[in-house]
Amino acid sequence: MPSQPDLPEPAHPNIDSMLTRKFGKEVANYFAGSPLNRVSFLRTDQGFLSAALRHPTTSFLLLNNLAPLAHNPSKLSFASLKDVSSLIGEDPYNKSEEELIQSYDSKVTIPQIVFLGLDETKKSGFEWTIYKGAPFFALDVTPKGSTEDAAKRLIEEKESKDLKFLEGRTHMSLPAHEAAIYAPARALVDWNGRNPYCAQCGQPTLSINAGWKRTCPPTDMASVKAAIGSTTDSKPTERPPCATRKGVHNICFPRTDPTVIMAVLSADCSKILLGRGKRFPPLWYSTLAGFVEPAESVEEAVRREVWEESGITLGRVVIHSTQPWPYPANLMIGAIAQAVPGGEEILLKHDPELQDAKWVSFDEVREALDIGTSGLGEAPGERYKEGGLRLPPKTAIAHQLLQAVVGGLVGGETKI
């Protein structure tokens, strides 16, 4: 089993506060704890983006079909502007957003760039007014459209240096700070790739705001065919009307899908409910989870999902912590809940999602957290006892929820 990376530190972990004394230390889950200041208010400032992109301290995380460039599964590899200029040019931000929209040409492929933020631990590099830090960008190098050949050459050049694009659905062996950079990179590149067309009118859209929004341009230069030597101004084609160009809803924002995941206690707080999905390895169990539906509170979603999947009726629900999950764009909202007396009988016939569900003692969960954790598809550690319970690794919020429960949450300690 690959070694499990340490979790990120929460913000200001050593500062005493009333909230810390009352509720305990904040829990920071894997994929959170980014070292970058997103400075989201500067994403519309093309001057800032241009200067940041061209600075010598700037780093680019390259993704090929969403696979990040890396030295190995535990270390990402970052590129410089010199490395990627053959694909994106020397300054893709040399025009204002208004000019980019006016000159939009649907036949020209624009490599997707996403500004991720400034690493403020590196103060001696880039400066913009009062903001300092090394800039980070994500760049989609997937070969496509009019940039296919340039992207292929860039990929070949990187792979010739003993680097590789990490294939696979999840990447949870990266150091915490790199995982927190990779997460928004993957999520935003994926979102842009999934939304090339306007949801209102079906026409191609254009990425703006440094990769964090998309807009439906009113005109398209693709059909302009000016004759050589013509003195007539070439005018772009007007596109059909679109409701997104009216009012304040004239752009498309990235989606984040809220998902609840919960450690469920029995009514007497002596056992924990675990479920086994149909694709899980033998003996591998986890906490239950599901999507929050429209017009539903987090607490209601927890109660509904647990009842639908296991037949258990819940009473009190308490939110514990959250975890961004960039596969593709979820926010895992971790909760701890308690069954009501008489509502603990397991019934799997409502929603056939689970292959099995069972109540497990605290001691068995403690032992599994100690010696029986692994990712899906990975073997357990050397100390694992054959036939024992297996649970998710510490990089999963399910692990942190279970650890909170067996670590003292229900033993008279109110801090979570």
Short mmCIF file of C-alpha atoms in Angstrom, two decimals, residues 26 30 40-41 53 57 68 72 89 109 114 131 141 182 232 240 290 300 305 326 344-345 347 350 368 389:
data_model
loop_
_atom_site.label_atom_id
_atom_site.label_comp_id
_atom_site.label_asym_id
_atom_site.label_seq_id
_atom_site.Cartn_x
_atom_site.Cartn_y
_atom_site.Cartn_z
CA GLU A 26 -10.62 22.91 13.17
CA TYR A 30 -7.13 16.44 2.15
CA SER A 40 -10.37 36.16 -6.97
CA PHE A 41 -11.11 39.89 -7.36
CA LEU A 53 1.81 34.95 -16.22
CA THR A 57 8.57 32.82 -10.51
CA PRO A 68 -1.44 16.11 -14.02
CA ASN A 72 6.02 10.40 -9.64
CA GLY A 89 2.07 32.41 -26.84
CA THR A 109 -8.82 26.75 -30.24
CA VAL A 114 -6.80 28.90 -15.15
CA TYR A 131 -0.13 41.63 -3.22
CA VAL A 141 -2.47 20.62 -22.80
CA TYR A 182 -4.06 20.19 -8.03
CA THR A 232 -14.00 46.94 -46.76
CA PRO A 240 -28.72 34.39 -32.66
CA GLY A 290 -25.19 11.08 -1.12
CA GLU A 300 -32.41 16.81 5.82
CA GLU A 305 -29.84 9.49 2.30
CA PRO A 326 -12.48 17.51 -7.54
CA GLU A 344 -32.00 1.07 13.90
CA GLU A 345 -33.19 -1.89 11.83
CA LEU A 347 -33.39 -2.34 5.45
CA HIS A 350 -35.50 1.20 -0.65
CA ALA A 368 -9.41 -0.96 11.36
CA LEU A 389 -12.55 -4.80 8.59
#
